[in-house]
């Protein structure tokens, strides 16, 4: 559920409705630099009405999914 | 007189900050700027906690006015540095190169005002949410490590994105620049390059001479391929670095090694073959070596003139 919603936000953000995303996709592979990552994570936080720690350990979509799941549990 | 809400917020006379500059902005420079009515900022670069504590105490012996410390979040000693700032009750911390996250909370709880340098409105919003007192929107015209956006588009967009005060940096060298920044919505400015030539700045005379001689076209961006572009003067070193950078056969490690320590060499030894003379595009506007006090008085006067003059266009 969390993963699917994040994929939707990501596809919207990148304006690529067909974008292939898995839990192991990294921001780097998705061609998101550190500034994009900030924007994207904030959109995700707003969508889930929560906030997560944004630091150097956020590397993959799976990392974000994990933190969001923990935050809303 | 130029007064904005930033003056009251930071307890300073003029809304002018001297940006933290690694290897350059020490206790002497910071204290001189604070004594002149601005906010001086000591750079803690990659130094350890003992060096910083000493530097803070030196500044306190030179001024009773508030001053700040710039913290590089990639500094391996950052946790101890963070504690020194609390122990020494430093009133203002500016941060660069990273996300202040957890440290931000620690500092804010200790009553320290935290002002992150941001290159985008997203990071500005994020900083505001994390409790930042204000943000410094720094454009890519600046000397040193820079972001992509230029000051002119960055500042108004950051101002629209957040409700905390915005300080503009990058490409400001005189009162016209300050007046423009205020018109873009900023309530203060941070200058780096202009202070490089101040008499209180402890750097090699060659560095100051190069700034005075520089024209508008004399800076370049190096290190873009490493992900952390640096604006510096086009010296022999910079040209060789760019040549190596543009050669696809140069390994990234070699390039990193090439650049390591180069700002220290420029600042302390003034060697243009080995040193990286970081400077902003506004270097070409700087023609005189002056004291910090002279610089600040001039900046304030020029700002008044520029702002008063603006009204002539309103018909
Ligand atoms: C030589 C030099 C070194 C700098 N070092 C740092 C630094 O260590 N940390 C930081 O946050 N900003 C650093 N900066 C950026 C300044 O704090 C300031 O934001 C910038 O110089 C403003 O742009 P200007 O150079 O056009 O005035 C440096 C700038 C210069 C010119």
PDB file of C-alpha atoms in Angstrom, chain B residues 8-264:
ATOM      1  CA  UNK B   8      16.460  42.544  15.821  1.00  0.00           C
ATOM      2  CA  UNK B   9      16.397  38.799  15.311  1.00  0.00           C
ATOM      3  CA  UNK B  10      20.187  38.488  15.392  1.00  0.00           C
ATOM      4  CA  UNK B  11      20.848  41.530  17.581  1.00  0.00           C
ATOM      5  CA  UNK B  12      22.974  43.260  14.933  1.00  0.00           C
ATOM      6  CA  UNK B  13      23.084  46.819  13.649  1.00  0.00           C
ATOM      7  CA  UNK B  14      23.069  46.143   9.900  1.00  0.00           C
ATOM      8  CA  UNK B  15      21.538  43.126   8.117  1.00  0.00           C
ATOM      9  CA  UNK B  16      24.892  42.078   6.667  1.00  0.00           C
ATOM     10  CA  UNK B  17      26.501  38.696   7.335  1.00  0.00           C
ATOM     11  CA  UNK B  18      30.056  37.777   6.482  1.00  0.00           C
ATOM     12  CA  UNK B  19      29.824  34.236   5.136  1.00  0.00           C
ATOM     13  CA  UNK B  20      31.844  31.458   6.718  1.00  0.00           C
ATOM     14  CA  UNK B  21      34.891  30.790   4.538  1.00  0.00           C
ATOM     15  CA  UNK B  22      37.028  27.728   5.158  1.00  0.00           C
ATOM     16  CA  UNK B  23      40.692  28.552   5.936  1.00  0.00           C
ATOM     17  CA  UNK B  24      39.805  32.245   5.780  1.00  0.00           C
ATOM     18  CA  UNK B  25      37.156  33.487   8.188  1.00  0.00           C
ATOM     19  CA  UNK B  26      38.816  33.182  11.567  1.00  0.00           C
ATOM     20  CA  UNK B  27      38.168  34.909  14.893  1.00  0.00           C
ATOM     21  CA  UNK B  28      39.857  38.153  13.764  1.00  0.00           C
ATOM     22  CA  UNK B  29      37.718  38.611  10.679  1.00  0.00           C
ATOM     23  CA  UNK B  30      34.500  37.549  12.387  1.00  0.00           C
ATOM     24  CA  UNK B  31      35.102  39.854  15.354  1.00  0.00           C
ATOM     25  CA  UNK B  32      35.919  42.779  13.053  1.00  0.00           C
ATOM     26  CA  UNK B  33      32.667  42.295  11.138  1.00  0.00           C
ATOM     27  CA  UNK B  34      30.638  42.020  14.333  1.00  0.00           C
ATOM     28  CA  UNK B  35      32.341  45.110  15.773  1.00  0.00           C
ATOM     29  CA  UNK B  36      31.441  46.980  12.580  1.00  0.00           C
ATOM     30  CA  UNK B  37      27.751  46.165  13.087  1.00  0.00           C
ATOM     31  CA  UNK B  38      27.347  43.097  10.884  1.00  0.00           C
ATOM     32  CA  UNK B  39      27.424  39.443  11.856  1.00  0.00           C
ATOM     33  CA  UNK B  40      30.869  37.873  11.587  1.00  0.00           C
ATOM     34  CA  UNK B  41      31.016  34.126  11.084  1.00  0.00           C
ATOM     35  CA  UNK B  42      33.916  31.842  11.980  1.00  0.00           C
ATOM     36  CA  UNK B  43      34.398  28.893   9.663  1.00  0.00           C
ATOM     37  CA  UNK B  44      34.923  25.599  11.458  1.00  0.00           C
ATOM     38  CA  UNK B  45      35.544  23.679   8.188  1.00  0.00           C
ATOM     39  CA  UNK B  46      37.092  20.273   9.051  1.00  0.00           C
ATOM     40  CA  UNK B  47      38.691  21.474  12.264  1.00  0.00           C
ATOM     41  CA  UNK B  48      38.311  19.659  15.563  1.00  0.00           C
ATOM     42  CA  UNK B  49      36.577  20.824  18.721  1.00  0.00           C
ATOM     43  CA  UNK B  50      39.722  22.130  20.445  1.00  0.00           C
ATOM     44  CA  UNK B  51      40.639  24.404  17.571  1.00  0.00           C
ATOM     45  CA  UNK B  52      37.093  25.730  17.419  1.00  0.00           C
ATOM     46  CA  UNK B  53      36.827  26.347  21.154  1.00  0.00           C
ATOM     47  CA  UNK B  54      40.060  28.352  21.023  1.00  0.00           C
ATOM     48  CA  UNK B  55      38.849  30.348  18.023  1.00  0.00           C
ATOM     49  CA  UNK B  56      35.519  31.140  19.710  1.00  0.00           C
ATOM     50  CA  UNK B  57      37.308  32.313  22.836  1.00  0.00           C
ATOM     51  CA  UNK B  58      39.623  34.503  20.775  1.00  0.00           C
ATOM     52  CA  UNK B  59      36.609  36.085  19.078  1.00  0.00           C
ATOM     53  CA  UNK B  60      34.996  36.702  22.460  1.00  0.00           C
ATOM     54  CA  UNK B  61      38.149  38.491  23.579  1.00  0.00           C
ATOM     55  CA  UNK B  62      37.916  40.743  20.514  1.00  0.00           C
ATOM     56  CA  UNK B  63      34.230  41.599  20.536  1.00  0.00           C
ATOM     57  CA  UNK B  64      31.267  41.729  22.868  1.00  0.00           C
ATOM     58  CA  UNK B  65      28.875  41.614  19.902  1.00  0.00           C
ATOM     59  CA  UNK B  66      27.237  38.415  18.673  1.00  0.00           C
ATOM     60  CA  UNK B  67      29.008  36.349  16.042  1.00  0.00           C
ATOM     61  CA  UNK B  68      28.292  33.022  14.387  1.00  0.00           C
ATOM     62  CA  UNK B  69      30.019  29.793  13.433  1.00  0.00           C
ATOM     63  CA  UNK B  70      29.682  27.999  10.109  1.00  0.00           C
ATOM     64  CA  UNK B  71      29.535  24.229  10.432  1.00  0.00           C
ATOM     65  CA  UNK B  72      30.300  21.846   7.611  1.00  0.00           C
ATOM     66  CA  UNK B  73      28.099  18.854   8.297  1.00  0.00           C
ATOM     67  CA  UNK B  74      30.570  16.517   6.610  1.00  0.00           C
ATOM     68  CA  UNK B  75      33.195  17.380   9.209  1.00  0.00           C
ATOM     69  CA  UNK B  76      34.240  14.099  10.916  1.00  0.00           C
ATOM     70  CA  UNK B  77      34.277  15.939  14.281  1.00  0.00           C
ATOM     71  CA  UNK B  78      30.809  17.393  13.793  1.00  0.00           C
ATOM     72  CA  UNK B  79      29.225  15.898  16.926  1.00  0.00           C
ATOM     73  CA  UNK B  80      31.903  17.337  19.203  1.00  0.00           C
ATOM     74  CA  UNK B  81      31.807  20.637  17.342  1.00  0.00           C
ATOM     75  CA  UNK B  82      28.058  20.745  17.916  1.00  0.00           C
ATOM     76  CA  UNK B  83      28.598  20.419  21.660  1.00  0.00           C
ATOM     77  CA  UNK B  84      31.288  23.147  21.767  1.00  0.00           C
ATOM     78  CA  UNK B  85      28.818  25.547  20.176  1.00  0.00           C
ATOM     79  CA  UNK B  86      26.354  24.786  22.950  1.00  0.00           C
ATOM     80  CA  UNK B  87      28.967  25.000  25.732  1.00  0.00           C
ATOM     81  CA  UNK B  88      30.271  28.318  24.415  1.00  0.00           C
ATOM     82  CA  UNK B  89      26.732  29.661  23.882  1.00  0.00           C
ATOM     83  CA  UNK B  90      27.427  30.703  20.305  1.00  0.00           C
ATOM     84  CA  UNK B  91      24.275  32.616  19.293  1.00  0.00           C
ATOM     85  CA  UNK B  92      24.137  31.743  15.584  1.00  0.00           C
ATOM     86  CA  UNK B  93      25.123  28.697  13.553  1.00  0.00           C
ATOM     87  CA  UNK B  94      25.071  28.528   9.768  1.00  0.00           C
ATOM     88  CA  UNK B  95      25.326  25.160   8.087  1.00  0.00           C
ATOM     89  CA  UNK B  96      26.491  24.019   4.681  1.00  0.00           C
ATOM     90  CA  UNK B  97      27.171  20.767   2.854  1.00  0.00           C
ATOM     91  CA  UNK B  98      24.512  18.471   4.190  1.00  0.00           C
ATOM     92  CA  UNK B  99      21.347  18.141   6.148  1.00  0.00           C
ATOM     93  CA  UNK B 100      21.499  19.474   9.728  1.00  0.00           C
ATOM     94  CA  UNK B 101      18.654  17.115  10.774  1.00  0.00           C
ATOM     95  CA  UNK B 102      19.369  15.879  14.289  1.00  0.00           C
ATOM     96  CA  UNK B 103      21.940  18.552  15.178  1.00  0.00           C
ATOM     97  CA  UNK B 104      19.397  21.214  14.336  1.00  0.00           C
ATOM     98  CA  UNK B 105      17.111  20.028  17.133  1.00  0.00           C
ATOM     99  CA  UNK B 106      19.999  19.861  19.588  1.00  0.00           C
ATOM    100  CA  UNK B 107      21.034  23.440  18.809  1.00  0.00           C
ATOM    101  CA  UNK B 108      17.542  24.858  18.785  1.00  0.00           C
ATOM    102  CA  UNK B 109      16.805  23.279  22.156  1.00  0.00           C
ATOM    103  CA  UNK B 110      19.972  24.990  23.427  1.00  0.00           C
ATOM    104  CA  UNK B 111      18.692  28.357  22.187  1.00  0.00           C
ATOM    105  CA  UNK B 112      21.068  28.623  19.232  1.00  0.00           C
ATOM    106  CA  UNK B 113      19.681  30.230  16.078  1.00  0.00           C
ATOM    107  CA  UNK B 114      20.271  27.900  13.151  1.00  0.00           C
ATOM    108  CA  UNK B 115      20.501  29.326   9.639  1.00  0.00           C
ATOM    109  CA  UNK B 116      21.127  26.733   6.911  1.00  0.00           C
ATOM    110  CA  UNK B 117      22.512  27.713   3.528  1.00  0.00           C
ATOM    111  CA  UNK B 118      20.069  26.438   0.895  1.00  0.00           C
ATOM    112  CA  UNK B 119      20.378  26.129  -2.896  1.00  0.00           C
ATOM    113  CA  UNK B 120      16.676  25.429  -3.594  1.00  0.00           C
ATOM    114  CA  UNK B 121      13.225  26.267  -2.274  1.00  0.00           C
ATOM    115  CA  UNK B 122      12.661  22.598  -1.399  1.00  0.00           C
ATOM    116  CA  UNK B 123      15.578  22.588   1.028  1.00  0.00           C
ATOM    117  CA  UNK B 124      14.412  25.936   2.364  1.00  0.00           C
ATOM    118  CA  UNK B 125      10.984  24.485   3.140  1.00  0.00           C
ATOM    119  CA  UNK B 126      12.581  21.445   4.676  1.00  0.00           C
ATOM    120  CA  UNK B 127      14.813  23.620   6.864  1.00  0.00           C
ATOM    121  CA  UNK B 128      11.876  25.711   7.990  1.00  0.00           C
ATOM    122  CA  UNK B 129       9.995  22.602   9.001  1.00  0.00           C
ATOM    123  CA  UNK B 130      13.011  21.351  10.943  1.00  0.00           C
ATOM    124  CA  UNK B 131      13.006  24.564  12.981  1.00  0.00           C
ATOM    125  CA  UNK B 132      15.469  26.845  11.201  1.00  0.00           C
ATOM    126  CA  UNK B 133      15.472  30.468  12.374  1.00  0.00           C
ATOM    127  CA  UNK B 134      16.097  31.761   8.855  1.00  0.00           C
ATOM    128  CA  UNK B 135      17.685  30.493   5.648  1.00  0.00           C
ATOM    129  CA  UNK B 136      20.481  31.793   3.475  1.00  0.00           C
ATOM    130  CA  UNK B 137      19.490  31.420  -0.187  1.00  0.00           C
ATOM    131  CA  UNK B 138      22.843  31.187  -1.914  1.00  0.00           C
ATOM    132  CA  UNK B 139      23.074  31.445  -5.690  1.00  0.00           C
ATOM    133  CA  UNK B 140      25.689  29.870  -7.918  1.00  0.00           C
ATOM    134  CA  UNK B 141      27.450  33.198  -8.505  1.00  0.00           C
ATOM    135  CA  UNK B 142      29.070  32.729  -5.109  1.00  0.00           C
ATOM    136  CA  UNK B 143      32.623  31.770  -4.465  1.00  0.00           C
ATOM    137  CA  UNK B 144      33.258  28.311  -3.048  1.00  0.00           C
ATOM    138  CA  UNK B 145      30.930  25.292  -3.263  1.00  0.00           C
ATOM    139  CA  UNK B 146      27.848  26.310  -5.178  1.00  0.00           C
ATOM    140  CA  UNK B 147      24.419  25.161  -6.327  1.00  0.00           C
ATOM    141  CA  UNK B 148      22.897  25.500  -9.778  1.00  0.00           C
ATOM    142  CA  UNK B 149      20.393  28.301  -9.384  1.00  0.00           C
ATOM    143  CA  UNK B 150      21.447  31.923  -9.684  1.00  0.00           C
ATOM    144  CA  UNK B 151      20.629  34.376  -6.899  1.00  0.00           C
ATOM    145  CA  UNK B 152      18.105  36.391  -8.933  1.00  0.00           C
ATOM    146  CA  UNK B 153      15.664  33.507  -9.511  1.00  0.00           C
ATOM    147  CA  UNK B 154      16.491  31.676  -6.260  1.00  0.00           C
ATOM    148  CA  UNK B 155      15.782  34.411  -3.702  1.00  0.00           C
ATOM    149  CA  UNK B 156      12.180  35.334  -4.619  1.00  0.00           C
ATOM    150  CA  UNK B 157      11.235  31.672  -5.005  1.00  0.00           C
ATOM    151  CA  UNK B 158      12.671  30.831  -1.591  1.00  0.00           C
ATOM    152  CA  UNK B 159      10.880  33.878  -0.140  1.00  0.00           C
ATOM    153  CA  UNK B 160       7.603  32.538  -1.517  1.00  0.00           C
ATOM    154  CA  UNK B 161       8.299  29.037  -0.231  1.00  0.00           C
ATOM    155  CA  UNK B 162       8.910  29.855   3.435  1.00  0.00           C
ATOM    156  CA  UNK B 163       7.653  32.251   6.061  1.00  0.00           C
ATOM    157  CA  UNK B 164      10.923  32.519   8.004  1.00  0.00           C
ATOM    158  CA  UNK B 165      13.356  35.333   7.116  1.00  0.00           C
ATOM    159  CA  UNK B 166      15.460  34.853   3.987  1.00  0.00           C
ATOM    160  CA  UNK B 167      19.026  36.090   3.639  1.00  0.00           C
ATOM    161  CA  UNK B 168      20.375  36.422   0.092  1.00  0.00           C
ATOM    162  CA  UNK B 169      23.905  35.391  -0.846  1.00  0.00           C
ATOM    163  CA  UNK B 170      25.898  35.091  -4.019  1.00  0.00           C
ATOM    164  CA  UNK B 171      27.015  37.890  -6.273  1.00  0.00           C
ATOM    165  CA  UNK B 172      26.489  40.736  -3.843  1.00  0.00           C
ATOM    166  CA  UNK B 173      29.435  43.118  -3.684  1.00  0.00           C
ATOM    167  CA  UNK B 174      28.065  46.600  -3.076  1.00  0.00           C
ATOM    168  CA  UNK B 175      24.977  48.513  -1.973  1.00  0.00           C
ATOM    169  CA  UNK B 176      23.245  48.076  -5.296  1.00  0.00           C
ATOM    170  CA  UNK B 177      23.402  44.337  -4.801  1.00  0.00           C
ATOM    171  CA  UNK B 178      22.078  44.645  -1.255  1.00  0.00           C
ATOM    172  CA  UNK B 179      19.219  46.899  -2.385  1.00  0.00           C
ATOM    173  CA  UNK B 180      18.351  44.405  -5.131  1.00  0.00           C
ATOM    174  CA  UNK B 181      18.346  41.528  -2.647  1.00  0.00           C
ATOM    175  CA  UNK B 182      15.980  43.442  -0.366  1.00  0.00           C
ATOM    176  CA  UNK B 183      13.701  44.089  -3.344  1.00  0.00           C
ATOM    177  CA  UNK B 184      13.653  40.357  -4.085  1.00  0.00           C
ATOM    178  CA  UNK B 185      12.209  39.815  -0.632  1.00  0.00           C
ATOM    179  CA  UNK B 186      15.317  39.071   1.421  1.00  0.00           C
ATOM    180  CA  UNK B 187      15.721  40.797   4.797  1.00  0.00           C
ATOM    181  CA  UNK B 188      19.481  40.494   4.859  1.00  0.00           C
ATOM    182  CA  UNK B 189      22.528  39.542   2.836  1.00  0.00           C
ATOM    183  CA  UNK B 190      25.589  37.375   3.226  1.00  0.00           C
ATOM    184  CA  UNK B 191      28.802  38.379   1.477  1.00  0.00           C
ATOM    185  CA  UNK B 192      31.937  36.310   1.076  1.00  0.00           C
ATOM    186  CA  UNK B 193      34.119  37.488  -1.791  1.00  0.00           C
ATOM    187  CA  UNK B 194      33.938  41.156  -0.785  1.00  0.00           C
ATOM    188  CA  UNK B 195      35.456  40.361   2.594  1.00  0.00           C
ATOM    189  CA  UNK B 196      38.384  38.438   1.094  1.00  0.00           C
ATOM    190  CA  UNK B 197      40.263  41.695   0.562  1.00  0.00           C
ATOM    191  CA  UNK B 198      39.568  43.218   3.987  1.00  0.00           C
ATOM    192  CA  UNK B 199      42.666  44.205   5.938  1.00  0.00           C
ATOM    193  CA  UNK B 200      41.558  42.017   8.858  1.00  0.00           C
ATOM    194  CA  UNK B 201      41.389  38.939   6.618  1.00  0.00           C
ATOM    195  CA  UNK B 202      44.365  36.689   7.344  1.00  0.00           C
ATOM    196  CA  UNK B 203      45.169  35.321   3.907  1.00  0.00           C
ATOM    197  CA  UNK B 204      48.185  35.547   1.652  1.00  0.00           C
ATOM    198  CA  UNK B 205      48.522  38.930  -0.055  1.00  0.00           C
ATOM    199  CA  UNK B 206      48.593  37.194  -3.469  1.00  0.00           C
ATOM    200  CA  UNK B 207      45.021  36.054  -2.863  1.00  0.00           C
ATOM    201  CA  UNK B 208      43.860  39.621  -2.206  1.00  0.00           C
ATOM    202  CA  UNK B 209      45.809  40.926  -5.208  1.00  0.00           C
ATOM    203  CA  UNK B 210      44.161  38.365  -7.460  1.00  0.00           C
ATOM    204  CA  UNK B 211      40.696  39.428  -6.303  1.00  0.00           C
ATOM    205  CA  UNK B 212      41.512  43.091  -6.912  1.00  0.00           C
ATOM    206  CA  UNK B 213      42.825  42.270 -10.399  1.00  0.00           C
ATOM    207  CA  UNK B 214      39.968  39.938 -11.353  1.00  0.00           C
ATOM    208  CA  UNK B 215      37.479  40.895 -14.057  1.00  0.00           C
ATOM    209  CA  UNK B 216      33.881  39.711 -14.312  1.00  0.00           C
ATOM    210  CA  UNK B 217      34.892  36.813 -16.569  1.00  0.00           C
ATOM    211  CA  UNK B 218      37.701  35.542 -14.388  1.00  0.00           C
ATOM    212  CA  UNK B 219      35.970  32.842 -12.356  1.00  0.00           C
ATOM    213  CA  UNK B 220      35.113  29.324 -13.444  1.00  0.00           C
ATOM    214  CA  UNK B 221      33.328  26.250 -12.085  1.00  0.00           C
ATOM    215  CA  UNK B 222      35.497  23.268 -11.328  1.00  0.00           C
ATOM    216  CA  UNK B 223      34.573  19.890  -9.894  1.00  0.00           C
ATOM    217  CA  UNK B 224      31.134  19.700 -11.494  1.00  0.00           C
ATOM    218  CA  UNK B 225      31.781  16.070 -12.455  1.00  0.00           C
ATOM    219  CA  UNK B 226      32.523  15.239  -8.820  1.00  0.00           C
ATOM    220  CA  UNK B 227      29.076  16.434  -7.794  1.00  0.00           C
ATOM    221  CA  UNK B 228      30.336  19.406  -5.800  1.00  0.00           C
ATOM    222  CA  UNK B 229      31.149  22.292  -8.131  1.00  0.00           C
ATOM    223  CA  UNK B 230      33.477  24.971  -6.817  1.00  0.00           C
ATOM    224  CA  UNK B 231      33.668  28.539  -8.127  1.00  0.00           C
ATOM    225  CA  UNK B 232      37.218  29.844  -8.196  1.00  0.00           C
ATOM    226  CA  UNK B 233      39.528  32.144 -10.118  1.00  0.00           C
ATOM    227  CA  UNK B 234      40.837  30.850 -13.459  1.00  0.00           C
ATOM    228  CA  UNK B 235      44.394  30.374 -12.273  1.00  0.00           C
ATOM    229  CA  UNK B 236      46.954  27.886 -13.602  1.00  0.00           C
ATOM    230  CA  UNK B 237      45.686  25.404 -11.047  1.00  0.00           C
ATOM    231  CA  UNK B 238      42.056  25.832 -12.096  1.00  0.00           C
ATOM    232  CA  UNK B 239      42.893  25.444 -15.777  1.00  0.00           C
ATOM    233  CA  UNK B 240      44.861  22.256 -15.152  1.00  0.00           C
ATOM    234  CA  UNK B 241      42.113  20.908 -12.948  1.00  0.00           C
ATOM    235  CA  UNK B 242      39.527  21.551 -15.663  1.00  0.00           C
ATOM    236  CA  UNK B 243      41.748  19.916 -18.249  1.00  0.00           C
ATOM    237  CA  UNK B 244      42.031  16.815 -16.065  1.00  0.00           C
ATOM    238  CA  UNK B 245      38.314  16.928 -15.323  1.00  0.00           C
ATOM    239  CA  UNK B 246      37.394  17.098 -19.006  1.00  0.00           C
ATOM    240  CA  UNK B 247      39.639  14.150 -19.805  1.00  0.00           C
ATOM    241  CA  UNK B 248      37.405  11.062 -19.537  1.00  0.00           C
ATOM    242  CA  UNK B 249      40.457   8.972 -18.646  1.00  0.00           C
ATOM    243  CA  UNK B 250      41.088  10.828 -15.374  1.00  0.00           C
ATOM    244  CA  UNK B 251      39.848   8.696 -12.465  1.00  0.00           C
ATOM    245  CA  UNK B 252      37.567  10.500 -10.021  1.00  0.00           C
ATOM    246  CA  UNK B 253      39.899   9.711  -7.122  1.00  0.00           C
ATOM    247  CA  UNK B 254      42.795  11.391  -8.883  1.00  0.00           C
ATOM    248  CA  UNK B 255      40.658  14.458  -9.419  1.00  0.00           C
ATOM    249  CA  UNK B 256      39.544  14.540  -5.770  1.00  0.00           C
ATOM    250  CA  UNK B 257      43.169  14.208  -4.718  1.00  0.00           C
ATOM    251  CA  UNK B 258      44.142  17.016  -7.093  1.00  0.00           C
ATOM    252  CA  UNK B 259      41.709  19.386  -5.410  1.00  0.00           C
ATOM    253  CA  UNK B 260      42.369  18.363  -1.831  1.00  0.00           C
ATOM    254  CA  UNK B 261      43.963  21.056   0.296  1.00  0.00           C
ATOM    255  CA  UNK B 262      44.050  23.472  -2.626  1.00  0.00           C
ATOM    256  CA  UNK B 263      42.069  26.224  -0.857  1.00  0.00           C
ATOM    257  CA  UNK B 264      44.440  26.056   2.122  1.00  0.00           C
TER     258      UNK B 264
END
